[in-house]
Amino acid sequence: MGKYVIAGNWKMNKTPAEAKVLIDEIKPLVADATCDVIVGVPFVDLHVALEATAGTNIGVAAQNCHWAESGAFTAEISAGMLKEMGVGYVIIGHSERRQYFGETDQTVNKRVRAALDAGLTVILCVGEYLEQREQGVTAEVCAMQTKIALCGVSAEEMSRIIVAYEPVWAIGTGRTATAEQANEVCAQIRDVVKGLYNADVAAALTVQYGGSMNAGNAAELLAQSDVDGGLIGGASLKAADFAVIVKAAK
Ligand code: 13P
């Protein structure tokens, strides 16, 4: 399956000074990681994060980008701006963006397109609400989000797409999907990608699980056949916990 990737999504946490402290703590703990390691930091922390991770095995992600190259979009950040800074990754379509900031499948697709055009690697987030799971439409919801987000993305560009399955009901709630639930949906997402492209693209795709993944449950989740990594919120803010999750990804 895909290469293991463990990414922290710090969300709106850590000032630049605090970011430097946390990254300096994380660095030695993950220096011998066998998976890819990424920290997804607030925009204002990017500069410090890039400096602190220079020459290390830690990649830096932004948490969003706009779809336009430039223009009258007050407070927005373009993918090209991130690329010029040296940022390698961008998280797109996080459920908090969809829930609180009006992000739609269509704007997610536009942002994915812009990020790829700028040369970034995308961590694309998809996932169902609890109500949707209870209605039995988890597979349909995740398939729709994945398909729309990937409109206009070529098979070659799929090497710069990571998909993170993040059930909304498991985010920040302490309620984790069971390993079986996580694996089932990650496999369905891989199958959708197989249908859109081919078996090789699907097999090479990294599909992460996110939602209350922590030092205690990471090993079981990451041992699943279709779970190739994690997108970690709360536990990525503690260096020791994050390092345990990184070590579990092998
Ligand atoms: P938690 O790990 O805090 O549940 O957050 C998951 C998440 O949203 C990562 O993007």
Tab-separated table of C-alpha atoms and ligand atoms in Angstrom:
chain	number	residue	atom	x	y	z
A	1	MET	CA	0.000	0.000	0.000
A	2	GLY	CA	1.025	3.644	0.158
A	3	LYS	CA	4.030	5.051	1.942
A	4	TYR	CA	3.428	5.688	5.658
A	5	VAL	CA	2.951	9.358	6.442
A	6	ILE	CA	2.334	10.752	9.920
A	7	ALA	CA	1.252	14.387	9.915
A	8	GLY	CA	0.412	16.648	12.804
A	9	ASN	CA	-2.412	19.120	12.290
A	10	TRP	CA	-1.766	21.734	14.933
A	11	LYS	CA	-4.953	23.655	14.008
A	12	MET	CA	-5.026	27.098	15.679
A	13	ASN	CA	-2.431	26.244	18.302
A	14	LYS	CA	1.102	27.471	19.056
A	15	THR	CA	2.590	30.909	18.522
A	16	PRO	CA	5.793	31.109	16.470
A	17	ALA	CA	7.913	30.969	19.638
A	18	GLU	CA	5.946	27.989	20.928
A	19	ALA	CA	6.196	26.307	17.525
A	20	LYS	CA	9.979	26.469	17.649
A	21	VAL	CA	10.008	24.889	21.120
A	22	LEU	CA	7.691	22.052	20.053
A	23	ILE	CA	9.582	21.318	16.836
A	24	ASP	CA	12.897	21.323	18.695
A	25	GLU	CA	11.381	18.742	21.060
A	26	ILE	CA	10.008	16.616	18.218
A	27	LYS	CA	13.171	16.617	16.077
A	28	PRO	CA	15.381	14.193	18.036
A	29	LEU	CA	12.436	11.936	18.847
A	30	VAL	CA	11.599	11.291	15.184
A	31	ALA	CA	15.092	11.518	13.667
A	32	ASP	CA	15.174	7.789	12.921
A	33	ALA	CA	11.589	7.557	11.665
A	34	THR	CA	10.944	5.075	8.893
A	35	CYS	CA	7.843	6.995	7.732
A	36	ASP	CA	7.410	10.528	6.420
A	37	VAL	CA	6.825	13.043	9.207
A	38	ILE	CA	5.005	16.344	8.709
A	39	VAL	CA	3.957	19.197	10.973
A	40	GLY	CA	0.936	21.224	9.828
A	41	VAL	CA	1.252	24.612	11.477
A	42	PRO	CA	-0.629	27.941	11.456
A	43	PHE	CA	0.403	30.312	8.650
A	44	VAL	CA	2.290	32.625	11.002
A	45	ASP	CA	4.392	29.688	12.249
A	46	LEU	CA	5.491	28.554	8.787
A	47	HIS	CA	8.668	30.620	8.683
A	48	VAL	CA	9.862	29.424	12.085
A	49	ALA	CA	8.842	25.838	11.283
A	50	LEU	CA	10.776	25.852	8.006
A	51	GLU	CA	13.869	27.195	9.758
A	52	ALA	CA	13.599	24.740	12.642
A	53	THR	CA	13.103	21.726	10.347
A	54	ALA	CA	15.774	22.644	7.758
A	55	GLY	CA	18.068	19.679	7.183
A	56	THR	CA	15.817	17.312	9.126
A	57	ASN	CA	13.392	14.583	8.043
A	58	ILE	CA	10.377	16.701	9.040
A	59	GLY	CA	8.219	18.283	6.328
A	60	VAL	CA	6.091	21.368	6.844
A	61	ALA	CA	2.443	21.754	5.882
A	62	ALA	CA	0.143	24.744	5.769
A	63	GLN	CA	-3.465	24.171	6.799
A	64	ASN	CA	-5.167	25.692	3.750
A	65	CYS	CA	-4.558	27.742	0.623
A	66	HIS	CA	-6.677	29.821	-1.747
A	67	TRP	CA	-7.362	28.772	-5.335
A	68	ALA	CA	-6.411	32.046	-7.003
A	69	GLU	CA	-2.809	32.958	-7.742
A	70	SER	CA	-3.298	36.454	-6.358
A	71	GLY	CA	-5.955	39.131	-6.148
A	72	ALA	CA	-8.519	40.853	-3.977
A	73	PHE	CA	-9.061	38.094	-1.415
A	74	THR	CA	-8.353	39.788	1.902
A	75	ALA	CA	-6.613	37.525	4.439
A	76	GLU	CA	-6.212	34.621	2.027
A	77	ILE	CA	-2.910	32.882	1.191
A	78	SER	CA	-2.104	31.488	-2.251
A	79	ALA	CA	-0.469	28.158	-2.977
A	80	GLY	CA	2.338	29.966	-4.797
A	81	MET	CA	3.122	31.999	-1.688
A	82	LEU	CA	3.491	28.788	0.293
A	83	LYS	CA	5.652	27.178	-2.372
A	84	GLU	CA	8.001	30.148	-2.553
A	85	MET	CA	8.495	29.988	1.224
A	86	GLY	CA	9.614	26.368	0.921
A	87	VAL	CA	6.441	24.758	2.242
A	88	GLY	CA	5.986	21.256	0.829
A	89	TYR	CA	2.483	20.278	1.871
A	90	VAL	CA	-0.958	21.760	2.366
A	91	ILE	CA	-3.965	20.331	4.203
A	92	ILE	CA	-7.133	20.929	2.171
A	93	GLY	CA	-10.792	20.281	2.954
A	94	HIS	CA	-10.467	19.712	6.677
A	95	SER	CA	-13.900	19.183	8.211
A	96	GLU	CA	-13.426	22.252	10.405
A	97	ARG	CA	-13.026	24.320	7.239
A	98	ARG	CA	-16.121	22.680	5.772
A	99	GLN	CA	-18.147	23.066	9.006
A	100	TYR	CA	-17.185	26.546	10.163
A	101	PHE	CA	-15.843	28.354	7.102
A	102	GLY	CA	-18.175	27.419	4.286
A	103	GLU	CA	-15.779	25.136	2.444
A	104	THR	CA	-17.604	23.019	-0.157
A	105	ASP	CA	-16.569	20.086	-2.311
A	106	GLN	CA	-16.257	22.557	-5.185
A	107	THR	CA	-13.946	24.975	-3.368
A	108	VAL	CA	-11.948	22.033	-2.057
A	109	ASN	CA	-11.450	20.917	-5.655
A	110	LYS	CA	-10.329	24.403	-6.707
A	111	ARG	CA	-7.842	24.561	-3.841
A	112	VAL	CA	-6.501	21.088	-4.641
A	113	ARG	CA	-6.015	22.146	-8.260
A	114	ALA	CA	-4.192	25.334	-7.242
A	115	ALA	CA	-1.970	23.508	-4.767
A	116	LEU	CA	-0.934	20.929	-7.373
A	117	ASP	CA	-0.285	23.654	-9.951
A	118	ALA	CA	2.019	25.382	-7.473
A	119	GLY	CA	3.964	22.166	-6.888
A	120	LEU	CA	2.669	21.355	-3.411
A	121	THR	CA	1.649	17.959	-2.064
A	122	VAL	CA	-1.949	17.904	-0.823
A	123	ILE	CA	-3.347	16.232	2.270
A	124	LEU	CA	-6.996	15.995	1.244
A	125	CYS	CA	-9.434	15.464	4.107
A	126	VAL	CA	-12.729	13.623	3.694
A	127	GLY	CA	-15.136	12.170	6.231
A	128	GLU	CA	-18.747	11.749	7.266
A	129	TYR	CA	-20.850	13.252	10.039
A	130	LEU	CA	-22.210	10.955	12.735
A	131	GLU	CA	-25.711	11.331	11.296
A	132	GLN	CA	-24.464	10.197	7.898
A	133	ARG	CA	-22.772	7.150	9.428
A	134	GLU	CA	-26.000	6.290	11.212
A	135	GLN	CA	-27.909	6.708	7.944
A	136	GLY	CA	-25.563	4.233	6.293
A	137	VAL	CA	-24.127	6.644	3.728
A	138	THR	CA	-20.506	6.837	4.926
A	139	ALA	CA	-19.120	5.190	1.802
A	140	GLU	CA	-21.207	7.406	-0.480
A	141	VAL	CA	-20.251	10.618	1.339
A	142	CYS	CA	-16.538	9.807	1.321
A	143	ALA	CA	-16.679	8.695	-2.311
A	144	MET	CA	-18.428	11.902	-3.355
A	145	GLN	CA	-15.998	14.127	-1.455
A	146	THR	CA	-13.034	12.242	-2.907
A	147	LYS	CA	-14.326	12.260	-6.476
A	148	ILE	CA	-15.207	15.950	-6.535
A	149	ALA	CA	-11.940	16.970	-4.851
A	150	LEU	CA	-9.968	15.044	-7.489
A	151	CYS	CA	-11.810	16.433	-10.551
A	152	GLY	CA	-9.178	17.444	-13.092
A	153	VAL	CA	-6.316	15.740	-11.232
A	154	SER	CA	-4.199	13.507	-13.479
A	155	ALA	CA	-2.858	10.061	-12.627
A	156	GLU	CA	0.688	11.504	-12.502
A	157	GLU	CA	-0.409	14.191	-10.060
A	158	MET	CA	-1.855	11.563	-7.726
A	159	SER	CA	1.700	10.979	-6.456
A	160	ARG	CA	1.265	14.371	-4.765
A	161	ILE	CA	-2.085	13.544	-3.164
A	162	ILE	CA	-2.522	12.034	0.292
A	163	VAL	CA	-6.078	11.333	1.395
A	164	ALA	CA	-6.941	11.587	5.084
A	165	TYR	CA	-10.115	9.827	6.202
A	166	GLU	CA	-11.364	11.820	9.147
A	167	PRO	CA	-14.817	10.856	10.464
A	168	VAL	CA	-16.156	14.127	11.854
A	169	TRP	CA	-17.587	12.408	14.925
A	170	ALA	CA	-14.124	11.212	15.906
A	171	ILE	CA	-12.355	14.565	15.648
A	172	GLY	CA	-11.413	16.084	18.977
A	173	THR	CA	-14.032	13.961	20.716
A	174	GLY	CA	-11.824	11.247	22.130
A	175	ARG	CA	-14.116	8.860	20.298
A	176	THR	CA	-11.925	7.009	17.807
A	177	ALA	CA	-13.194	4.931	14.940
A	178	THR	CA	-12.488	1.280	15.592
A	179	ALA	CA	-9.581	-0.112	13.631
A	180	GLU	CA	-12.096	-2.040	11.506
A	181	GLN	CA	-14.193	1.057	10.786
A	182	ALA	CA	-11.090	3.062	9.854
A	183	ASN	CA	-9.758	0.304	7.637
A	184	GLU	CA	-13.094	-0.254	5.925
A	185	VAL	CA	-13.469	3.369	4.830
A	186	CYS	CA	-9.781	3.785	3.930
A	187	ALA	CA	-10.179	0.712	1.678
A	188	GLN	CA	-13.328	2.191	0.127
A	189	ILE	CA	-11.481	5.440	-0.619
A	190	ARG	CA	-8.661	3.472	-2.236
A	191	ASP	CA	-11.260	1.674	-4.309
A	192	VAL	CA	-12.746	4.980	-5.461
A	193	VAL	CA	-9.273	6.073	-6.564
A	194	LYS	CA	-8.833	2.762	-8.376
A	195	GLY	CA	-12.054	3.457	-10.244
A	196	LEU	CA	-10.990	6.991	-11.138
A	197	TYR	CA	-7.459	6.023	-12.199
A	198	ASN	CA	-6.103	2.489	-12.011
A	199	ALA	CA	-4.889	-0.192	-9.605
A	200	ASP	CA	-1.311	1.132	-9.525
A	201	VAL	CA	-2.362	4.642	-8.541
A	202	ALA	CA	-4.666	3.202	-5.874
A	203	ALA	CA	-1.971	0.922	-4.475
A	204	ALA	CA	0.569	3.753	-4.269
A	205	LEU	CA	-1.875	6.160	-2.578
A	206	THR	CA	-1.273	7.024	1.061
A	207	VAL	CA	-4.588	6.928	2.935
A	208	GLN	CA	-4.354	8.284	6.451
A	209	TYR	CA	-6.789	7.933	9.313
A	210	GLY	CA	-7.483	10.963	11.509
A	211	GLY	CA	-9.746	11.429	14.503
A	212	SER	CA	-8.554	11.086	18.081
A	213	MET	CA	-5.539	9.033	17.041
A	214	ASN	CA	-3.180	8.986	19.978
A	215	ALA	CA	-0.176	7.241	21.495
A	216	GLY	CA	-2.423	4.505	22.888
A	217	ASN	CA	-4.443	3.563	19.817
A	218	ALA	CA	-2.081	4.404	16.953
A	219	ALA	CA	-0.397	1.006	16.668
A	220	GLU	CA	-3.675	-0.849	16.172
A	221	LEU	CA	-5.018	1.671	13.661
A	222	LEU	CA	-1.761	1.800	11.702
A	223	ALA	CA	-1.531	-2.001	11.575
A	224	GLN	CA	-4.638	-2.119	9.364
A	225	SER	CA	-4.041	-3.111	5.760
A	226	ASP	CA	-5.463	0.075	4.221
A	227	VAL	CA	-4.366	2.636	6.824
A	228	ASP	CA	-1.071	4.156	5.677
A	229	GLY	CA	-0.638	6.813	8.295
A	230	GLY	CA	-2.350	9.347	10.447
A	231	LEU	CA	-3.418	12.974	10.565
A	232	ILE	CA	-3.095	13.831	14.207
A	233	GLY	CA	-4.706	16.767	15.983
A	234	GLY	CA	-4.468	17.005	19.760
A	235	ALA	CA	-1.768	14.362	20.204
A	236	SER	CA	0.523	16.143	17.721
A	237	LEU	CA	0.883	19.008	20.190
A	238	LYS	CA	2.763	16.768	22.619
A	239	ALA	CA	6.204	15.793	21.314
A	240	ALA	CA	6.396	12.496	23.190
A	241	ASP	CA	2.931	11.358	22.090
A	242	PHE	CA	3.551	12.390	18.491
A	243	ALA	CA	6.832	10.456	18.521
A	244	VAL	CA	5.093	7.306	19.764
A	245	ILE	CA	2.653	7.548	16.847
A	246	VAL	CA	5.531	8.080	14.379
A	247	LYS	CA	7.286	4.990	15.757
A	248	ALA	CA	4.080	2.969	15.390
A	249	ALA	CA	4.007	3.713	11.637
A	250	LYS	CA	6.036	0.895	10.180
B	1	13P	P1	-7.851	15.041	16.841
B	1	13P	O1	-6.671	14.121	16.699
B	1	13P	O2	-7.623	16.125	17.853
B	1	13P	O3	-9.133	14.303	17.019
B	1	13P	O4	-7.971	15.817	15.438
B	1	13P	C1	-7.941	15.076	14.285
B	1	13P	C2	-7.885	16.016	13.149
B	1	13P	O5	-8.813	16.753	12.890
B	1	13P	C3	-6.646	16.062	12.369
B	1	13P	O6	-6.808	16.829	11.239
